[in-house]
Short mmCIF file of C-alpha atoms and ligand atoms in Angstrom, two decimals:
data_model
loop_
_atom_site.label_atom_id
_atom_site.label_comp_id
_atom_site.label_asym_id
_atom_site.label_seq_id
_atom_site.Cartn_x
_atom_site.Cartn_y
_atom_site.Cartn_z
CA MET W 261 328.52 22.63 11.23
CA ILE W 262 331.49 21.21 9.49
CA PRO W 263 330.31 19.00 6.51
CA VAL W 264 332.59 16.64 4.77
CA THR W 265 332.66 19.01 1.75
CA LYS W 266 331.55 22.43 0.90
CA THR W 267 330.87 23.43 -2.55
CA PHE W 268 333.15 26.25 -3.83
CA LEU W 269 331.21 29.12 -5.39
CA PRO W 270 332.67 31.89 -7.68
CA PRO W 271 331.58 35.36 -6.97
CA GLN W 272 327.89 35.62 -7.80
CA SER W 273 328.60 38.76 -9.94
CA GLU W 274 330.86 36.72 -12.17
CA TYR W 275 328.49 33.99 -12.49
CA ASN W 276 325.63 36.38 -13.35
CA ALA W 277 327.94 38.08 -16.14
CA ILE W 278 328.30 34.78 -17.90
CA LEU W 279 324.73 33.77 -17.37
CA LYS W 280 323.55 37.04 -18.97
CA ARG W 281 325.07 35.91 -22.12
CA ALA W 282 322.59 33.09 -22.28
CA TRP W 283 319.86 35.37 -21.22
CA ASP W 284 320.65 37.79 -24.15
CA VAL W 285 320.39 35.11 -26.77
CA ARG W 286 317.69 33.12 -25.05
CA TRP W 287 319.65 29.93 -25.59
CA MET W 288 319.46 27.42 -22.65
CA THR W 289 320.74 24.15 -24.02
CA ASN W 290 321.64 22.25 -27.25
CA ARG W 291 325.20 23.23 -27.45
CA GLY W 292 325.02 26.95 -26.96
CA ALA W 293 328.09 29.26 -26.97
CA LEU W 294 328.76 28.58 -23.14
CA VAL W 295 328.92 24.71 -23.58
CA LYS W 296 331.23 25.06 -26.41
CA GLU W 297 333.41 27.64 -24.71
CA LEU W 298 333.63 25.52 -21.55
CA GLU W 299 334.68 22.40 -23.63
CA GLU W 300 337.33 24.45 -25.33
CA LYS W 301 338.66 25.80 -22.11
CA LEU W 302 338.60 22.26 -20.44
CA ARG W 303 340.50 21.05 -23.33
CA ARG W 304 343.26 23.33 -22.89
CA HIS W 305 343.12 23.37 -19.02
CA LEU W 306 343.26 19.61 -18.74
CA LYS W 307 345.47 19.00 -21.80
CA VAL W 308 343.13 16.43 -23.34
CA PRO W 309 342.45 16.12 -27.05
CA GLY W 310 338.84 15.38 -26.84
CA LEU W 311 335.92 15.58 -24.47
CA ILE W 312 332.01 16.19 -24.36
CA ALA W 313 330.42 18.01 -21.56
CA MET W 314 327.52 16.16 -20.07
CA THR W 315 324.73 16.67 -17.73
CA ASN W 316 326.12 14.42 -14.92
CA GLY W 317 328.99 11.87 -14.35
CA THR W 318 326.79 8.77 -14.53
CA LEU W 319 325.47 9.07 -18.05
CA PRO W 320 329.01 9.10 -19.41
CA ILE W 321 329.79 5.72 -17.83
CA GLN W 322 326.59 4.28 -19.38
CA ILE W 323 327.22 5.93 -22.67
CA ALA W 324 330.78 4.58 -22.69
CA LEU W 325 329.61 1.05 -22.25
CA LYS W 326 327.02 1.54 -24.99
CA ALA W 327 329.46 3.20 -27.43
CA LEU W 328 332.07 0.31 -27.08
CA SER W 329 329.15 -2.26 -27.54
CA ILE W 330 330.03 -3.88 -24.34
CA SER W 331 327.78 -6.80 -23.43
CA GLY W 332 328.55 -9.89 -21.08
CA GLU W 333 330.90 -9.38 -18.24
CA VAL W 334 332.67 -6.31 -17.11
CA ILE W 335 335.53 -6.68 -14.68
CA THR W 336 335.32 -3.86 -12.15
CA THR W 337 336.34 -2.62 -8.65
CA PRO W 338 334.14 -3.22 -5.61
CA PHE W 339 335.59 0.00 -3.89
CA SER W 340 333.94 3.00 -5.65
CA TYR W 341 330.81 4.95 -5.47
CA VAL W 342 327.59 3.04 -6.36
CA ALA W 343 327.33 4.63 -10.04
CA THR W 344 330.30 2.55 -11.16
CA THR W 345 328.44 -0.71 -10.54
CA SER W 346 324.86 0.53 -11.11
CA SER W 347 325.98 1.70 -14.65
CA ILE W 348 327.20 -1.70 -15.58
CA VAL W 349 323.91 -3.32 -14.40
CA TRP W 350 321.86 -0.61 -16.08
CA GLU W 351 323.49 -1.51 -19.35
CA ASN W 352 322.52 -5.10 -18.93
CA CYS W 353 326.21 -6.26 -18.39
CA THR W 354 327.28 -8.30 -15.40
CA PRO W 355 329.81 -6.81 -12.96
CA VAL W 356 332.59 -9.12 -12.11
CA PHE W 357 334.39 -7.74 -8.97
CA VAL W 358 338.16 -8.12 -8.54
CA ASP W 359 339.49 -7.17 -5.21
CA ILE W 360 341.47 -3.89 -4.52
CA ASP W 361 345.04 -3.51 -3.75
CA PRO W 362 345.45 -2.85 -0.02
CA THR W 363 347.80 0.07 -0.30
CA TYR W 364 346.31 2.10 -3.27
CA TRP W 365 342.72 0.88 -2.84
CA THR W 366 342.42 0.63 -6.66
CA ILE W 367 341.63 -2.61 -8.42
CA ASP W 368 344.29 -5.31 -7.70
CA VAL W 369 345.80 -5.90 -11.18
CA ALA W 370 347.43 -9.24 -10.02
CA LYS W 371 343.94 -10.63 -9.60
CA ILE W 372 342.37 -9.48 -12.92
CA GLU W 373 343.41 -12.22 -15.16
CA ALA W 374 341.93 -14.88 -12.98
CA ALA W 375 338.58 -13.31 -13.37
CA ILE W 376 338.78 -13.09 -17.21
CA THR W 377 336.30 -15.63 -19.14
CA PRO W 378 335.23 -16.04 -22.60
CA LYS W 379 332.39 -13.65 -21.75
CA THR W 380 334.70 -10.88 -20.45
CA ALA W 381 334.32 -7.60 -22.76
CA ALA W 382 335.78 -4.73 -20.63
CA ILE W 383 337.48 -3.52 -17.65
CA LEU W 384 335.83 -0.62 -15.72
CA ALA W 385 337.97 0.69 -12.98
CA THR W 386 337.84 3.65 -10.73
CA HIS W 387 340.77 5.94 -9.88
CA VAL W 388 339.40 6.02 -6.41
CA PHE W 389 339.95 9.35 -4.55
CA GLY W 390 341.87 10.45 -7.72
CA ASN W 391 344.57 7.69 -6.97
CA PRO W 392 345.42 6.35 -10.42
CA CYS W 393 344.89 2.62 -11.07
CA ASP W 394 347.98 0.64 -12.20
CA VAL W 395 347.12 1.97 -15.80
CA GLU W 396 350.23 0.23 -17.52
CA ALA W 397 349.32 -3.22 -16.15
CA ILE W 398 345.63 -2.76 -17.04
CA ASP W 399 346.58 -1.64 -20.56
CA ALA W 400 348.91 -4.72 -20.90
CA ILE W 401 346.16 -7.06 -19.75
CA ALA W 402 343.46 -5.50 -22.00
CA LYS W 403 345.64 -5.80 -25.04
CA LYS W 404 346.54 -9.37 -24.45
CA HIS W 405 342.95 -10.42 -23.83
CA GLY W 406 341.33 -7.95 -26.29
CA LEU W 407 339.30 -5.97 -23.70
CA LYS W 408 338.19 -2.44 -23.68
CA VAL W 409 339.16 -0.25 -20.82
CA ILE W 410 336.87 2.40 -19.20
CA TYR W 411 338.01 4.56 -16.35
CA ASP W 412 335.55 6.14 -13.87
CA ALA W 413 337.64 9.21 -13.38
CA ALA W 414 334.88 10.98 -11.34
CA HIS W 415 337.48 12.34 -8.83
CA CYS W 416 340.19 13.10 -11.19
CA PHE W 417 339.79 16.77 -12.31
CA GLY W 418 343.29 18.18 -12.90
CA ILE W 419 345.26 15.17 -12.12
CA SER W 420 348.10 14.10 -14.09
CA TYR W 421 350.07 10.74 -14.18
CA LYS W 422 353.48 10.71 -15.60
CA GLY W 423 352.94 14.26 -17.01
CA ASN W 424 349.83 13.18 -18.83
CA SER W 425 346.17 13.93 -18.04
CA LEU W 426 344.81 10.92 -16.21
CA PHE W 427 341.81 11.27 -18.60
CA ASN W 428 344.03 10.36 -21.41
CA TYR W 429 344.37 6.66 -20.27
CA GLY W 430 342.01 3.73 -21.36
CA ASP W 431 339.72 3.91 -24.29
CA ILE W 432 337.38 6.18 -22.47
CA SER W 433 337.50 8.19 -19.20
CA THR W 434 334.55 9.68 -17.46
CA CYS W 435 334.33 12.64 -15.00
CA SER W 436 331.81 14.05 -12.54
CA PHE W 437 331.23 17.75 -12.09
CA HIS W 438 328.69 17.23 -9.34
CA ALA W 439 328.57 19.91 -6.56
CA THR W 440 330.59 17.67 -4.14
CA LYS W 441 333.51 17.27 -6.60
CA VAL W 442 336.54 19.49 -6.89
CA PHE W 443 335.38 21.05 -10.08
CA HIS W 444 331.60 21.36 -10.57
CA THR W 445 328.82 22.67 -12.50
CA GLY W 446 326.09 21.94 -9.88
CA GLU W 447 325.29 18.73 -11.75
CA GLY W 448 327.46 17.75 -14.56
CA GLY W 449 330.27 15.72 -16.09
CA ALA W 450 332.24 14.86 -19.09
CA ILE W 451 333.52 12.03 -21.16
CA PHE W 452 337.02 11.82 -22.60
CA THR W 453 338.66 9.81 -25.34
CA GLN W 454 341.87 10.32 -27.56
CA LYS W 455 340.15 8.50 -30.55
CA LYS W 456 338.41 11.03 -32.93
CA GLU W 457 335.89 8.41 -34.43
CA LEU W 458 334.92 7.28 -30.94
CA LEU W 459 334.31 10.68 -29.77
CA ASP W 460 331.81 11.24 -32.64
CA THR W 461 330.00 8.01 -31.71
CA LEU W 462 329.97 9.22 -28.01
CA PHE W 463 328.52 12.62 -29.35
CA TYR W 464 325.76 10.78 -31.05
CA TYR W 465 324.84 8.63 -28.28
CA HIS W 466 324.65 11.73 -25.81
CA ASN W 467 322.19 13.60 -28.19
CA PHE W 468 319.41 10.90 -28.78
CA GLY W 469 321.45 9.22 -31.56
CA HIS W 470 321.06 12.30 -33.86
CA LYS W 471 323.57 12.53 -36.70
CA GLY W 472 322.15 15.70 -38.15
CA PRO W 473 318.57 17.04 -37.56
CA GLU W 474 316.83 14.20 -39.29
CA ASP W 475 319.33 11.22 -39.36
CA PHE W 476 319.95 8.83 -36.50
CA TYR W 477 323.15 7.04 -35.90
CA ALA W 478 321.51 4.52 -33.45
CA VAL W 479 319.43 4.55 -30.41
CA GLY W 480 320.67 7.39 -28.05
CA THR W 481 319.93 8.87 -24.79
CA ASN W 482 320.01 12.72 -23.54
CA GLY W 483 323.17 13.41 -21.75
CA LYS W 484 323.53 17.06 -22.86
CA MET W 485 324.87 19.69 -20.60
CA SER W 486 322.81 22.81 -20.39
CA GLU W 487 323.94 26.49 -20.63
CA LEU W 488 323.20 26.99 -16.94
CA GLN W 489 325.43 24.30 -15.94
CA ALA W 490 328.10 25.57 -18.44
CA ALA W 491 327.95 29.06 -16.82
CA MET W 492 328.84 27.67 -13.45
CA GLY W 493 331.73 25.75 -14.96
CA LEU W 494 333.09 28.78 -16.79
CA SER W 495 332.85 30.84 -13.57
CA MET W 496 334.61 28.10 -11.56
CA LEU W 497 337.53 27.57 -13.89
CA PRO W 498 339.59 30.60 -12.99
CA TYR W 499 339.43 29.68 -9.38
CA MET W 500 340.62 25.97 -9.80
CA GLN W 501 344.37 26.59 -8.98
CA THR W 502 343.54 28.54 -5.97
CA VAL W 503 340.99 25.89 -4.96
CA ILE W 504 343.44 22.88 -5.35
CA GLU W 505 346.30 24.86 -3.71
CA SER W 506 344.23 25.54 -0.52
CA ARG W 507 343.28 21.88 -0.51
CA ARG W 508 346.92 20.93 -0.78
CA LYS W 509 347.74 22.91 2.39
CA ILE W 510 344.77 21.29 4.32
CA VAL W 511 345.74 17.83 3.38
CA ALA W 512 349.45 18.70 4.42
CA LEU W 513 348.49 19.75 7.83
CA TYR W 514 346.11 16.72 8.18
CA SER W 515 349.03 14.46 7.28
CA ALA W 516 351.40 16.14 9.55
CA LEU W 517 348.94 15.89 12.60
CA LEU W 518 348.19 12.27 11.83
CA LYS W 519 351.81 11.22 11.23
CA ASP W 520 352.27 9.19 14.39
CA VAL W 521 348.60 8.15 14.77
CA SER W 522 347.56 4.67 14.14
CA VAL W 523 345.39 5.29 11.12
CA GLN W 524 346.30 4.68 7.48
CA THR W 525 345.90 7.66 5.08
CA ILE W 526 346.06 7.67 1.37
CA THR W 527 349.21 6.47 -0.59
CA VAL W 528 349.02 8.29 -3.81
CA ARG W 529 350.84 6.34 -6.59
CA LYS W 530 354.24 7.58 -7.73
CA ASP W 531 354.55 10.06 -10.48
CA THR W 532 350.96 11.47 -9.82
CA GLU W 533 350.13 15.23 -9.59
CA TRP W 534 347.12 14.90 -7.27
CA ASN W 535 344.08 17.19 -6.79
CA TYR W 536 343.66 16.64 -3.08
CA SER W 537 340.02 15.75 -3.63
CA TYR W 538 339.45 13.66 -0.51
CA PHE W 539 341.05 12.96 2.75
CA PRO W 540 340.29 9.30 3.56
CA VAL W 541 341.35 7.72 6.86
CA LEU W 542 341.54 3.95 7.40
CA PHE W 543 340.98 2.94 11.06
CA GLU W 544 342.18 -0.33 12.64
CA SER W 545 338.44 -1.58 13.03
CA GLU W 546 334.94 -0.57 12.14
CA ASP W 547 334.15 -0.15 15.89
CA ILE W 548 336.84 2.49 16.20
CA LEU W 549 335.49 4.32 12.97
CA LEU W 550 331.90 4.35 14.37
CA LYS W 551 333.33 5.59 17.66
CA VAL W 552 335.23 8.43 16.10
CA LYS W 553 332.37 9.27 13.78
CA GLU W 554 329.96 9.59 16.85
CA LEU W 555 332.55 11.80 18.56
CA LEU W 556 332.91 14.07 15.63
CA ASN W 557 329.17 14.21 15.08
CA SER W 558 328.71 15.20 18.63
CA LYS W 559 330.79 18.47 17.81
CA ASP W 560 328.72 18.95 14.65
CA ILE W 561 331.66 17.61 12.47
CA HIS W 562 330.25 15.25 9.73
CA PRO W 563 332.71 12.93 7.91
CA ARG W 564 331.28 10.55 5.45
CA ARG W 565 331.89 6.85 4.92
CA TYR W 566 333.17 7.04 1.36
CA PHE W 567 332.98 4.37 -0.01
CA TYR W 568 330.61 1.97 1.95
CA PRO W 569 329.27 -0.58 1.48
CA SER W 570 331.66 -2.52 -0.67
CA LEU W 571 329.72 -2.81 -4.00
CA ASN W 572 330.14 -6.59 -4.34
CA THR W 573 327.68 -6.76 -1.28
CA LEU W 574 324.88 -4.92 -3.16
CA GLN W 575 321.72 -6.97 -3.40
CA TYR W 576 321.44 -6.66 -7.05
CA THR W 577 324.97 -8.13 -7.82
CA ASN W 578 326.20 -11.83 -7.45
CA ASN W 579 327.72 -11.28 -4.00
CA THR W 580 331.35 -12.69 -4.65
CA THR W 581 333.53 -11.96 -1.72
CA CYS W 582 336.10 -9.34 -1.95
CA GLU W 583 338.14 -9.50 1.43
CA VAL W 584 340.29 -6.37 1.00
CA SER W 585 337.46 -4.14 -0.30
CA GLU W 586 334.98 -5.33 2.32
CA SER W 587 337.54 -4.78 5.03
CA VAL W 588 338.58 -1.33 3.86
CA ALA W 589 335.03 -0.24 2.97
CA SER W 590 334.02 -0.88 6.65
CA ARG W 591 336.93 0.86 8.20
CA ILE W 592 337.49 3.95 6.04
CA MET W 593 335.98 7.47 6.27
CA CYS W 594 336.79 10.82 4.70
CA LEU W 595 337.42 13.62 6.78
CA PRO W 596 336.10 17.23 6.07
CA LEU W 597 338.01 18.86 3.25
CA TYR W 598 337.11 22.05 1.47
CA HIS W 599 338.98 25.15 0.22
CA ASP W 600 338.23 27.28 3.30
CA LEU W 601 338.39 24.85 6.12
CA SER W 602 340.39 26.65 8.74
CA LEU W 603 343.55 25.27 10.32
CA THR W 604 342.06 25.42 13.81
CA LYS W 605 339.12 23.33 12.71
CA ILE W 606 341.45 20.84 11.31
CA GLU W 607 343.31 20.71 14.69
CA GLU W 608 340.05 20.30 16.46
CA ILE W 609 339.05 17.33 13.89
CA VAL W 610 342.21 15.50 14.54
CA HIS W 611 342.11 16.10 18.26
CA THR W 612 338.61 14.68 18.59
CA LEU W 613 339.57 11.80 16.21
CA LYS W 614 342.47 10.83 18.51
CA THR W 615 340.29 10.77 21.57
CA GLY W 616 338.41 7.90 19.92
CA LEU W 617 341.37 5.79 19.22
C1 PLP N 881 330.32 11.25 -8.08
C2 PLP N 881 330.65 9.88 -8.82
C3 PLP N 881 329.97 9.40 -9.74
C4 PLP N 881 328.69 9.88 -10.32
O1 PLP N 881 328.78 11.19 -10.70
P1 PLP N 881 327.43 12.10 -10.86
O2 PLP N 881 327.76 13.31 -11.55
O3 PLP N 881 326.88 12.29 -9.52
O4 PLP N 881 326.44 11.34 -11.71
C5 PLP N 881 330.41 8.22 -10.52
N1 PLP N 881 331.59 7.66 -9.98
C6 PLP N 881 332.15 7.91 -8.91
C7 PLP N 881 333.32 7.18 -8.37
C8 PLP N 881 331.68 9.25 -8.19
O5 PLP N 881 332.32 9.56 -7.10
#
C-alpha cells in the first residue's frame, strides 16, 4: 500500500537511548530534562527566539486566541485543516471567512479589509502546505486596524521566508508535530512568539494558569508536552535535513513528470525556503479528481483530499460563500509524499494519474 504520507521514524535504538534518560529519573512530564532540551535545540535549529513545546498543534491555536484576549470576530481562511476554524469557534469567537488567492491558496489579502467590522479582533491565517501568506500585507492591514495576527503554521517546520523563520511572523505562530507532519513527536506541537512577555503569558495558559506552585495567573488549560513525546522529537531532529532533502528530490521528480499535464501544482511564494511537506495537485474538475482517486485506489495508492471541504461550508459556521476556496477544495488532492517513496512508485503514480485525465 502507498499511503499519502508515512511517518519517518529514527532508529529505535536511538529513541530508546533517549527514553532511558526519562526512565532513569522517573520523570515523565511537567517540564523534564527532555522537553527543556528539545525546546533549546528547536530554538537553535529553527532560529526562533521563543517557543513552548506543547502536546499537539491545536491547543496552541486556542491558547493563542486566549492569551491575546481575542473575542468577537476573527478573520480567517476557509482553506485549511478544520482545526483552524474549530479553534476559533471553541474559543467562542466568530470565524469570518475571507476567500483565498487562486495562485497561492492562502488568504486573499485584497479581500481582508472589506471583511473588517468594529467587532473584528484578529486575523488567523494558515500558511497552507507551508506556503507563506502575504505576511507583509497582513501586517500592514493589522497595524492599520489594530488587529492581532496569529498564523496557523502547522505545516511550516523548517521553512524560512526572506531569510527569517516563518514562525517569526505575526504576534503568535503555532505548529503541529503530529505524526503526519514533516517533523513529529507522535502527537505534539509548539507555539512561537518573539515577545518575551507574551511568551510568559502563553506559558501560564498552557500549564493550568500556574504562576508558581500556588499562584495562578488566570484560568488555564493543560497543553504540556510529555517527556515521551520530547524523546521522539530529540531522536527525530538529527534526521530532519536528510528527510527534507529526500522530499525535495521527490517533489522535483513529480514536478518534472507533471510539467506538461493539465493539472496545477503548488506555486510557492518567492523568497521562501520550503520544506516539501505536501504535493497538492489541482485538477480541472472534481469529476476528474474523483476518477483519478479511484484509479489510484485500485492500485492500492491512497492520496488524500487535503483540504476538503472548504471550511466556510461547515455546519457550525455562518455559511458565507467563498467561491475560490470552494472550487479549489473540491478539485485538490495531495499525492503520496514521504522520505523513502521510490522513484519507480512516483512514476507509477503519475502514469496512473494521467490515465484518468
Ligand atoms: C495538523 C494541523 C493542525 C492540528 O494539529 P494537531 O497537532 O493534529 O492538533 C492544525 N492546523 C493545520 C493546518 C493542520 O494541518
